[in-house]
Short mmCIF file of C-alpha atoms in Angstrom, two decimals:
data_model
loop_
_atom_site.label_atom_id
_atom_site.label_comp_id
_atom_site.label_asym_id
_atom_site.label_seq_id
_atom_site.Cartn_x
_atom_site.Cartn_y
_atom_site.Cartn_z
CA MET U 1 34.56 16.83 52.55
CA ALA U 2 33.67 19.64 50.87
CA GLY U 3 34.09 22.15 54.24
CA THR U 4 37.19 20.56 54.61
CA VAL U 5 38.54 20.60 50.70
CA ALA U 6 36.65 24.37 50.10
CA GLY U 7 38.70 24.90 53.54
CA ASP U 8 42.48 23.22 52.47
CA LEU U 9 41.67 25.16 48.79
CA ALA U 10 41.10 28.16 50.64
CA GLY U 11 44.34 27.63 52.90
CA GLY U 12 46.67 26.30 49.62
CA LEU U 13 45.64 29.26 47.63
CA ILE U 14 46.24 32.21 51.04
CA LEU U 15 49.45 31.75 52.67
CA GLY U 16 50.90 29.53 49.11
CA THR U 17 50.86 33.34 48.02
CA LEU U 18 51.21 35.27 50.85
CA PRO U 19 55.48 34.50 49.83
CA LEU U 20 54.86 35.96 46.31
CA ALA U 21 52.50 38.55 46.74
CA VAL U 22 55.13 40.83 50.56
CA PRO U 23 58.27 40.78 48.39
CA ALA U 24 56.08 41.93 45.58
CA HIS U 25 55.79 44.84 47.34
CA GLY U 26 59.30 45.05 48.93
CA GLY U 27 58.75 42.86 51.88
CA GLY U 28 61.84 40.88 52.86
CA PRO U 29 62.33 37.30 53.91
CA LEU U 30 61.87 38.14 57.62
CA LEU U 31 58.47 39.33 57.03
CA ILE U 32 57.64 36.69 54.98
CA GLY U 33 59.26 33.96 58.30
CA LEU U 34 56.84 35.75 60.98
CA VAL U 35 53.57 35.63 58.55
CA SER U 36 54.04 32.36 58.85
CA ALA U 37 54.93 31.72 62.34
CA ALA U 38 52.02 33.20 63.41
CA VAL U 39 50.01 30.88 61.29
CA THR U 40 51.41 27.71 62.51
CA GLY U 41 52.12 29.06 66.25
CA TRP U 42 48.79 28.31 67.33
CA TRP U 43 50.05 24.99 67.52
CA ILE U 44 51.42 25.40 70.31
CA LEU U 45 47.30 25.63 72.11
CA ALA U 46 46.22 22.51 70.55
CA ILE U 47 45.90 21.02 73.74
CA PRO U 48 43.83 23.90 75.53
CA LEU U 49 41.82 24.58 72.68
CA GLY U 50 40.38 20.23 71.41
CA ALA U 51 39.24 21.21 75.37
CA PHE U 52 37.28 24.08 73.95
CA VAL U 53 36.00 22.22 71.23
CA ASP U 54 35.09 19.26 74.11
CA ARG U 55 33.30 21.55 75.77
CA ARG U 56 31.56 23.64 72.28
CA GLY U 57 30.67 20.35 70.18
CA CYS U 58 31.98 20.24 66.54
CA GLY U 59 29.15 22.26 64.33
CA PRO U 60 29.67 25.86 66.75
CA VAL U 61 33.56 26.02 66.37
CA LEU U 62 33.22 24.57 62.87
CA THR U 63 31.14 27.54 62.05
CA VAL U 64 33.27 29.95 64.32
CA ALA U 65 36.40 29.59 63.18
CA THR U 66 35.32 29.56 59.25
CA ALA U 67 33.78 32.83 59.69
CA LEU U 68 36.97 34.44 61.11
CA ARG U 69 39.20 33.21 58.99
CA CYS U 70 36.76 34.66 56.13
CA ALA U 71 37.22 38.28 58.09
CA ALA U 72 41.34 37.04 58.68
CA VAL U 73 41.63 36.87 54.64
CA VAL U 74 40.67 40.27 53.91
CA VAL U 75 42.84 41.24 56.26
CA LEU U 76 45.37 39.73 54.95
CA ALA U 77 44.31 40.84 50.81
CA ALA U 78 44.61 44.56 52.30
CA GLY U 79 48.52 44.03 54.84
CA ALA U 80 49.25 42.00 51.08
CA LEU U 81 48.30 44.61 48.07
CA ARG U 82 47.67 47.88 49.55
CA PRO U 83 52.36 48.17 51.37
CA GLY U 84 52.40 51.43 53.96
CA ALA U 85 51.96 52.18 56.87
CA GLY U 86 51.35 49.68 59.38
CA VAL U 87 51.49 46.34 56.64
CA GLU U 88 53.58 44.25 59.24
CA LEU U 89 50.99 45.18 61.72
CA LEU U 90 48.01 43.97 59.71
CA LEU U 91 49.74 40.79 58.03
CA GLY U 92 50.22 40.19 61.23
CA ALA U 93 46.82 40.76 62.85
CA GLY U 94 45.74 38.72 59.57
CA ALA U 95 48.14 35.31 59.97
CA LEU U 96 47.22 35.34 64.10
CA ALA U 97 43.08 34.53 63.57
CA TYR U 98 43.61 32.84 60.04
CA GLY U 99 46.04 30.77 62.23
CA LEU U 100 43.93 30.90 65.52
CA ALA U 101 40.78 29.95 63.73
CA SER U 102 43.00 26.77 61.13
CA THR U 103 43.85 24.88 63.86
CA GLY U 104 40.10 25.61 65.34
CA THR U 105 38.85 24.22 61.98
CA ASP U 106 41.21 21.25 61.93
CA ILE U 107 40.32 19.72 65.70
CA ALA U 108 37.30 20.29 64.69
CA ALA U 109 36.63 18.75 61.38
CA ALA U 110 38.58 15.23 62.68
CA VAL U 111 36.02 15.01 65.60
CA ALA U 112 33.23 15.77 63.24
CA PRO U 113 33.89 11.87 61.47
CA VAL U 114 34.02 10.00 65.58
CA ARG U 115 30.55 11.87 66.32
CA LEU U 116 28.53 11.63 63.18
CA LEU U 117 29.45 7.50 61.92
CA ASP U 118 30.38 4.40 62.25
CA PRO U 119 33.34 2.95 64.28
CA ALA U 120 33.89 0.57 61.57
CA ALA U 121 33.92 3.34 58.72
CA TYR U 122 36.86 5.48 61.27
CA ASP U 123 39.91 4.04 58.85
CA GLU U 124 38.52 5.51 54.88
CA VAL U 125 37.30 8.70 56.46
CA TYR U 126 40.60 9.74 57.63
CA ALA U 127 42.36 8.68 53.83
CA LEU U 128 39.92 10.83 52.70
CA LEU U 129 40.35 13.52 54.52
CA TYR U 130 44.08 13.55 54.78
CA VAL U 131 44.65 12.94 51.16
CA SER U 132 41.74 16.13 50.51
CA SER U 133 44.02 18.32 52.83
CA ARG U 134 46.96 17.48 51.50
CA VAL U 135 46.04 17.55 47.62
CA ALA U 136 44.53 20.54 48.08
CA GLY U 137 45.76 22.28 51.15
CA LEU U 138 49.19 21.34 49.02
CA ALA U 139 48.94 20.89 45.99
CA ALA U 140 46.41 22.19 43.99
CA GLY U 141 46.01 25.10 45.85
CA PRO U 142 49.63 26.99 45.99
CA ALA U 143 49.15 25.35 42.09
CA ALA U 144 46.55 27.82 41.56
CA GLY U 145 47.24 30.65 43.53
CA ALA U 146 50.63 31.68 41.96
CA ALA U 147 48.65 31.53 38.67
CA LEU U 148 46.14 33.53 39.88
CA PHE U 149 48.61 36.14 41.23
CA ALA U 150 50.47 35.91 37.46
CA VAL U 151 47.23 37.24 36.53
CA SER U 152 46.04 39.10 39.14
CA PRO U 153 47.46 40.38 42.81
CA THR U 154 43.49 40.13 43.96
CA LEU U 155 42.45 37.24 42.47
CA PRO U 156 44.02 34.15 44.98
CA PHE U 157 42.12 35.91 47.61
CA ALA U 158 39.38 36.20 46.45
CA ALA U 159 39.51 32.62 44.60
CA GLY U 160 40.04 31.97 48.58
CA GLY U 161 37.43 33.86 50.53
CA ALA U 162 34.72 32.12 48.32
CA CYS U 163 36.63 29.00 48.54
CA LEU U 164 35.98 29.96 52.66
CA ALA U 165 32.63 31.12 51.90
CA LEU U 166 31.68 27.51 50.59
CA SER U 167 32.72 26.48 53.33
CA CYS U 168 31.77 28.60 56.09
CA PHE U 169 27.91 27.94 54.31
CA THR U 170 28.39 23.37 54.07
CA PHE U 171 29.23 23.98 58.12
CA VAL U 172 26.41 26.23 58.90
CA ARG U 173 24.39 23.15 57.37
CA LEU U 174 26.24 20.37 59.51
CA ARG U 175 25.71 21.66 62.32
CA ARG U 176 22.02 20.85 63.20
CA PRO U 177 23.28 17.04 62.84
CA LEU U 178 25.88 17.36 64.39
CA ALA U 179 23.62 18.91 67.35
CA ASP U 180 21.38 15.80 67.22
CA VAL U 181 24.47 13.47 67.82
CA GLU U 182 26.49 16.39 69.92
CA GLY U 183 25.19 16.43 73.92
CA PRO U 184 27.54 18.19 76.47
CA PRO U 185 29.64 16.03 77.95
CA PRO U 186 29.64 15.03 81.75
CA ALA U 187 30.53 17.75 84.05
CA ALA U 188 33.55 16.32 86.28
CA GLU U 189 35.24 16.56 83.08
CA ARG U 190 33.95 19.46 81.32
CA ARG U 191 36.68 21.70 83.01
CA ARG U 192 39.85 18.79 82.59
CA VAL U 193 41.76 20.16 79.88
CA TRP U 194 44.49 17.78 79.94
CA ALA U 195 41.81 14.71 79.81
CA GLY U 196 43.62 13.49 76.86
CA VAL U 197 47.06 13.63 78.04
CA ALA U 198 45.40 10.81 80.69
CA VAL U 199 44.11 9.00 77.36
CA ILE U 200 46.88 8.55 76.50
CA ARG U 201 48.94 7.73 79.19
CA ASN U 202 46.57 5.57 80.77
CA ASP U 203 46.31 3.41 77.47
CA ALA U 204 47.97 0.45 76.53
CA PHE U 205 47.97 1.26 72.82
CA LEU U 206 48.51 4.96 72.07
CA ARG U 207 50.94 5.31 74.50
CA PRO U 208 53.69 3.10 72.58
CA VAL U 209 52.42 5.29 69.48
CA ALA U 210 52.68 9.02 70.85
CA ILE U 211 56.41 7.73 72.21
CA THR U 212 57.29 6.43 68.27
CA LEU U 213 55.90 9.86 66.54
CA ILE U 214 57.53 12.17 68.33
CA GLY U 215 61.06 10.83 67.08
CA VAL U 216 59.89 9.61 63.65
CA ALA U 217 58.29 13.28 63.32
CA MET U 218 61.04 14.91 63.94
CA ALA U 219 63.40 12.01 61.39
CA GLU U 220 60.59 13.11 58.44
CA GLU U 221 60.90 17.27 59.81
CA THR U 222 64.89 16.88 59.30
CA VAL U 223 64.49 15.61 56.23
CA ALA U 224 62.37 17.79 54.85
CA THR U 225 64.71 21.04 56.09
CA VAL U 226 67.68 19.34 54.70
CA VAL U 227 66.92 18.24 51.09
CA ALA U 228 66.94 21.39 49.03
CA PRO U 229 70.92 22.18 50.75
CA TYR U 230 72.10 18.78 50.08
CA PHE U 231 70.25 17.55 46.91
CA ARG U 232 71.49 21.28 45.85
CA GLY U 233 75.04 20.78 46.52
CA GLY U 234 75.01 16.82 44.80
CA HIS U 235 73.69 18.47 41.52
CA ALA U 236 75.05 22.22 41.18
CA ALA U 237 75.71 21.60 37.66
CA GLY U 238 72.39 20.84 36.61
CA PRO U 239 68.32 21.72 37.34
CA TRP U 240 68.67 20.80 40.50
CA MET U 241 64.88 22.56 41.29
CA PRO U 242 63.33 21.31 38.43
CA LEU U 243 64.46 17.06 39.23
CA LEU U 244 63.72 17.88 43.07
CA GLY U 245 60.66 19.33 42.61
CA ALA U 246 59.66 16.27 40.10
CA LEU U 247 60.72 13.54 42.77
CA ARG U 248 58.35 15.90 45.08
CA GLY U 249 55.64 15.52 43.04
CA VAL U 250 56.08 11.88 42.68
CA SER U 251 55.85 10.85 46.70
CA GLY U 252 53.31 12.73 47.41
CA ALA U 253 51.65 10.97 43.76
CA VAL U 254 51.99 7.46 45.44
CA SER U 255 51.62 9.09 49.47
CA ILE U 256 47.91 9.28 48.71
CA GLY U 257 47.84 5.53 47.29
CA ALA U 258 49.16 4.63 50.38
CA ALA U 259 46.56 6.37 52.39
CA LEU U 260 44.07 4.86 50.75
CA ALA U 261 45.13 1.46 51.38
CA ALA U 262 46.11 2.06 54.92
CA GLY U 263 42.12 0.70 55.98
CA ARG U 264 42.80 -2.26 54.24
CA LEU U 265 46.12 -3.18 55.04
CA ALA U 266 44.97 -2.37 59.07
CA ARG U 267 42.28 -4.45 57.95
CA ARG U 268 44.56 -7.51 56.03
CA PHE U 269 47.77 -7.69 58.56
CA ARG U 270 46.44 -5.79 62.11
CA LEU U 271 46.67 -2.67 63.08
CA HIS U 272 49.75 -3.01 65.23
CA ARG U 273 52.26 -4.88 61.84
CA VAL U 274 50.85 -2.22 59.94
CA LEU U 275 52.69 0.08 61.87
CA ILE U 276 55.92 -0.97 63.55
CA ALA U 277 56.61 -1.83 60.10
CA VAL U 278 55.93 1.61 59.25
CA ALA U 279 57.69 3.14 61.86
CA THR U 280 60.56 1.18 61.20
CA LEU U 281 60.04 2.47 57.42
CA GLY U 282 60.01 6.20 58.23
CA ALA U 283 63.60 6.14 61.24
CA PHE U 284 65.50 4.47 58.36
CA CYS U 285 64.38 7.27 55.49
CA PRO U 286 67.20 10.30 57.60
CA ALA U 287 69.67 6.81 56.65
CA LEU U 288 69.09 5.85 53.20
CA MET U 289 69.28 9.61 52.43
CA ALA U 290 72.05 10.47 53.41
CA ILE U 291 74.00 7.89 51.86
CA GLY U 292 74.69 10.27 49.28
CA PRO U 293 71.83 12.96 47.68
CA GLY U 294 71.45 11.22 44.42
CA LEU U 295 68.65 10.58 42.07
CA LEU U 296 67.68 7.21 43.74
CA THR U 297 68.57 7.99 47.41
CA VAL U 298 66.78 11.02 47.52
CA GLY U 299 64.16 9.96 45.89
CA ALA U 300 63.39 7.16 47.65
CA ALA U 301 64.17 8.76 51.40
CA LEU U 302 61.07 10.41 50.32
CA VAL U 303 58.29 8.37 48.76
CA LEU U 304 59.05 6.69 51.85
CA SER U 305 58.50 9.27 54.50
CA ALA U 306 55.91 10.95 52.36
CA CYS U 307 53.93 6.86 52.33
CA THR U 308 54.98 6.88 56.16
CA GLU U 309 53.44 9.34 56.82
CA ALA U 310 49.93 8.93 55.20
CA ILE U 311 50.12 5.35 56.01
CA TRP U 312 49.99 5.96 60.09
CA VAL U 313 48.04 9.49 59.95
CA PRO U 314 44.49 8.25 58.72
CA LEU U 315 45.16 5.27 61.15
CA VAL U 316 46.04 7.35 64.72
CA GLN U 317 43.63 9.38 64.18
CA SER U 318 41.31 6.42 63.53
CA GLU U 319 42.45 4.06 66.33
CA THR U 320 42.49 7.17 68.25
CA ALA U 321 38.32 7.97 67.92
CA ARG U 322 37.66 4.15 68.67
CA ARG U 323 39.69 4.01 72.24
CA THR U 324 38.78 7.08 74.04
CA PRO U 325 34.86 8.88 75.52
CA ALA U 326 33.49 10.37 73.13
CA HIS U 327 33.64 13.41 74.95
CA LEU U 328 37.44 13.79 74.91
CA VAL U 329 37.91 12.94 71.23
CA ALA U 330 39.13 16.51 70.64
CA ARG U 331 41.77 16.11 73.94
CA THR U 332 42.72 13.25 72.58
CA ARG U 333 43.50 14.43 69.69
CA ALA U 334 44.75 17.45 69.69
CA THR U 335 47.23 16.21 72.59
CA ILE U 336 48.87 13.20 69.70
CA THR U 337 48.74 16.42 66.99
CA PHE U 338 50.54 18.16 69.74
CA ILE U 339 52.68 15.27 70.63
CA VAL U 340 53.73 14.61 66.86
CA TRP U 341 53.84 18.43 65.33
CA GLY U 342 54.20 21.26 67.60
CA SER U 343 58.37 20.30 68.14
CA LEU U 344 57.56 20.87 64.87
CA PRO U 345 59.30 24.34 64.90
CA LEU U 346 62.46 23.45 66.89
CA THR U 347 63.09 20.62 65.51
CA SER U 348 64.42 22.14 62.08
CA THR U 349 65.54 25.20 63.51
CA ALA U 350 67.71 22.68 65.12
CA ALA U 351 68.43 20.84 62.31
CA GLY U 352 69.39 23.51 60.19
CA ALA U 353 71.53 24.86 63.13
CA LEU U 354 73.07 20.86 63.03
CA ALA U 355 73.49 20.92 59.64
CA GLN U 356 74.89 23.64 59.26
CA LEU U 357 77.70 22.64 61.88
CA ILE U 358 78.46 19.52 61.23
CA GLY U 359 77.02 18.04 57.71
CA ILE U 360 73.98 17.19 56.88
CA PRO U 361 74.69 13.51 56.15
CA VAL U 362 76.14 13.51 59.81
CA THR U 363 72.52 15.73 60.41
CA LEU U 364 70.45 13.09 58.34
CA THR U 365 72.68 10.00 60.97
CA LEU U 366 71.59 11.55 64.22
CA ALA U 367 68.24 12.10 62.93
CA SER U 368 67.87 8.38 62.49
CA VAL U 369 69.06 7.01 65.80
CA LEU U 370 66.37 9.26 67.10
CA ALA U 371 63.62 8.15 65.31
CA PHE U 372 64.81 4.41 65.77
CA THR U 373 65.50 4.95 69.24
CA SER U 374 61.79 5.99 69.55
CA CYS U 375 60.51 3.49 67.73
CA LEU U 376 63.02 1.17 70.32
CA PHE U 377 60.67 2.88 73.14
CA GLY U 378 57.53 2.91 71.74
CA VAL U 379 56.39 0.28 69.31
CA TRP U 380 59.13 -2.01 69.36
CA TRP U 381 59.08 -2.68 73.10
CA PRO U 382 55.33 -3.97 73.43
CA VAL U 383 56.98 -7.12 71.20
CA ILE U 384 59.83 -7.31 73.24
CA THR U 385 59.16 -7.47 76.39
CA GLY U 386 55.66 -8.92 75.23
CA THR U 387 52.67 -7.17 77.03
CA GLY U 388 50.60 -7.68 73.91
CA VAL U 389 49.76 -4.58 73.42
CA GLY U 390 48.91 -4.32 69.95
CA GLN U 391 45.36 -6.59 70.12
CA ARG U 392 42.53 -3.86 68.28
CA HIS U 393 40.33 -2.09 70.48
CA HIS U 394 36.77 -2.78 69.78
#
């Protein structure tokens, strides 16, 4: 937890500061967008990176990847704080290195609890990891980075580097206990990069869940893409930015409670019922927002979207860990991550283009239809056909 929180806080400090530092020194939106794409683009290689984690072990990957992030911060700071000839090269190289290291760290940190803990604790542990990531990386880090940048442009990078050094130190200490429980994968599995795909395809629980999450994740990304111009259009005469910020803050706060309650909900109401309900609510979010850009509809859609994600992320991660052989956990989790998040850059681009051509309400409605379709052929299908695949694996 210490290593994860420190690393996520560093990411929030540094990546939240770059959009402020680059324009302050003459960079434009294109450069900011390219830096962002360089950081997130490595998720396209999530599956082979998952295979690498399975082969090498979580401890070595966490140590080396965090050290690489520390080096990348130095390069990013050099490009953001002292622009001149070659600044684009420095920012691009730093962002690529940081993105690669962060992807590897995320996969390994999510697998480490599987190596160290009893399966009964997975729900709560993954909920805590999710909450810490959201708070540190999306709230505390960017807010602190903006405040420090206002004092001195070097402070956010110095603070981020210190956080990464702490993260690296904690992961070095974790390497020994991980080495005691991690063994080399079976020889037949070492070269099977796509073994995680086979696990999901052959598992009667994970397969419909993965199908469902494709549409639900696209729907939530559509909401996130169009909500600002949509809300602005309905509140052009008033202070729409503070209002939207307040709605996002409320949704984030409520989602923390939802994540922490995920395990209790799964135990009380049974896992497959919770996932069906959560997926259905997530599919309904765009349709709810399409009713109109009012405070009530937008606020309710944002809260529902945040809460559904906060519940299904830890539950799906923990159940994936329970159903997967230990030497394939990283590959299987990376496969689900790729399925869910790998399509988001294309989704956001398509959603923005459709909103421009046919209007935001129609785009939101189409996103909801897509999400309900994925629910139909995903988690609803076993219920409709009576195949009974909703039982929790032991």
